[in-house]
Amino acid sequence: MGAEKLVRIEKVSMKYYSPEGEISALQDISLNIAEGEFVSIVGPSGCGKTTLLNILAGLIKPSAGAVYIQEQLVSGPTSLVGYMPQDDQLFEWRTIWHNVLLGLEVQKKVNKETKAVAEEMLRTYGLYEFKDAYPSQLSGGMRQRAALIRTLAINPEILLLDEAFSALDYQTRLLVADEVKEIITSENKTAVLVTHDIAEAISMSDRVVVLSKRPGTIKNIHEIKLTCEINTPLGRREAVEFHEYFNRIWKELDVHAEK
Amino acid sequence: MLKNDLSTQAVSKEHLAYLQTRKKYRYRVTAAQIILLVGFIALWEAAAGLRWIDPFIMSQPSRIVQTLHSLYAAGDLFTHVSITVAETVAGFTLGTLFGTFIAVALWWSDYLAEVLDPYLVVLNSLPKVALGPVMIVWLGQGMRAIIAMALLVSVIVTILSVYSGFSQVDKNKITLLKTFGANKRQILQKVILPASIPTIISALKINVGLSWVGVIVGEFLVSRAGLGYLIVYGGQVFRLDLVMASVIILCAAAAIMYQAVVIFEKRFVKWK
Ligand SMILES: Nc1ncnc2c1ncn2[C@@H]1O[C@H](COP(=O)(O)OP(=O)(O)OP(=O)(O)O)[C@@H](O)[C@H]1O
Ligand SMILES: [Mg+2]
């Protein structure tokens, strides 16, 4: 895990325009993310979390400021970035195998080597027997894993997860968070997770970024240091410091002040 | 552990009883359907035979069978049926293709979609058969005008329903493709079209019915050949047997074509 800066977010602001007026969604966000780091972003609804991820993914251009990945200015989608949407978004009409190949197809990179890598991942993460099944035949957890492999197949440096687990029921969610974290760690990827779930953020991340209400600014950044025996999201929930982090972030989110 | 894999489970007694009740119910439905049809034909035959109704005006099953037989013997049956079927297939294939094509264009350009919106709404509410005489003047007294009618009747509905299907495709799926760097053509190819196949097929199902309307009306107007022609001709010379026989063939042909679409659907939508 090198401490190299992989992502540099510099004074990013975002304004949206509509006939009703302009909405300032993000204001003056600066953040560095190191290689191999797992960063979570929490913040009240509508504070611009998705906007920030979309900027990182190169889907939208910030109104001010810039994002650099590996010291290159982000000006559009690149294969350095992998995006995990909410609700897995597997295509029902494609088999698991063809879902996994989707990104490679779009980038015209389907070849022997990339296919072998994808196949290997299916094997490693226990989906190989289901490669010819359709998504509707899989459980929620398996679908989420398939979606992750689809993202990893294009071999991105950084993974963006936008409330990726929020469609799952609570128990599945805990298990999937464990699985996903393990996969991301073993593939040595950097990740940015947007979530509403403070516990999820603390249990998965090295750092938790708290955003303020709209326009989103960085309110605080918490380095998460937990003493726990088993270093998995589930294990980390047992740590003594867990609750303290939870309370601090909870207070910062200022849920009561929201109308 | 695939979901919905009930086949490997042992069937309990209660489940068996449930399955049997269901099966019995299905039998009862089918039996009632057959009885209804047979009863209707028998009643019709008897009513005409006993002169409760006038078979000259109301026709009669046995006379319809005779008419079918003589049409068949004269070699006309096949000609008329195949002309009408060919016109319908052509009309609805063209309607679906053009409709889908235009829907793609509207999806491609929001500007175009907004510009054309009021025209589509007006055209949709216009009874297309009113344009029949215009088609005949433009395209002549023949098959071309009839196919144009079938196309006109189905194309606008296809545009509207397929376009609304396109617009309902999950935005997150499109975002996902964009993060892979997909261009507009790839988004169309990889998500919009495949996700809309169920919509397109249901448009197809509606179009089968609409195309029959277009073709029969066209044949009424052009009056050269086909089942529509037989119906009009039969009506004019007061041969109700001929009219009824043609209507029955029409029912059969329409049902077969609808089934063909259903089979097509099963082949293409395996993932449902
Ligand atoms: N395309 C857009 N055009 C106009 N306004 C937008 C657009 N996208 C987002 N917004 C507005 O910008 C603000 C931030 O939106 P964003 O989706 O980034 O918030 P979020 O933090 O992800 O919210 P949530 O927690 O509900 O997912 C919101 O007020 C939203 O209404
Ligand atoms: Mg969001």
Coordinates of C-alpha atoms and ligand atoms in Angstrom, one line a residue, chain A residues 16 23 25 44-51 163 196 214, ligand 1:
Chain A
Y16 CA -26.6 23.2 -11.2
I23 CA -28.4 25.2 -7.0
A25 CA -24.4 21.5 -4.7
P44 CA -27.2 14.7 4.7
S45 CA -29.5 13.9 1.8
G46 CA -28.9 16.2 -1.1
C47 CA -25.6 17.5 0.0
G48 CA -23.8 16.6 -3.2
K49 CA -22.3 13.2 -2.5
T50 CA -23.5 11.7 -5.8
T51 CA -22.4 14.9 -7.5
E163 CA -24.8 3.6 -1.8
H196 CA -26.0 7.1 4.6
R214 CA -26.0 21.8 0.8
Ligands
LIG1 N1 -28.6 17.2 -12.9 C1 -29.0 18.0 -11.9 N2 -29.6 19.2 -12.2 C2 -30.0 20.1 -11.2 N3 -29.9 19.8 -9.9 C3 -29.3 18.7 -9.5 C4 -28.8 17.7 -10.5 N4 -28.3 16.7 -9.8 C5 -28.4 17.0 -8.5 N5 -29.0 18.2 -8.3 C6 -29.2 18.8 -7.0 O1 -27.9 19.0 -6.4 C7 -28.0 18.6 -5.0 C8 -27.0 17.5 -4.7 O2 -27.5 16.3 -5.4 P1 -26.8 14.9 -5.1 O3 -27.5 13.9 -5.9 O4 -25.3 15.0 -5.4 O5 -27.0 14.7 -3.6 P2 -26.7 13.4 -2.7 O6 -25.9 13.9 -1.6 O7 -26.2 12.3 -3.5 O8 -28.1 13.1 -2.2 P3 -28.7 11.7 -1.7 O9 -28.2 11.5 -0.3 O10 -30.2 12.0 -1.6 O11 -28.3 10.7 -2.7 C9 -29.5 18.2 -4.8 O12 -30.1 19.3 -4.2 C10 -30.0 17.9 -6.1 O13 -31.4 18.3 -6.2

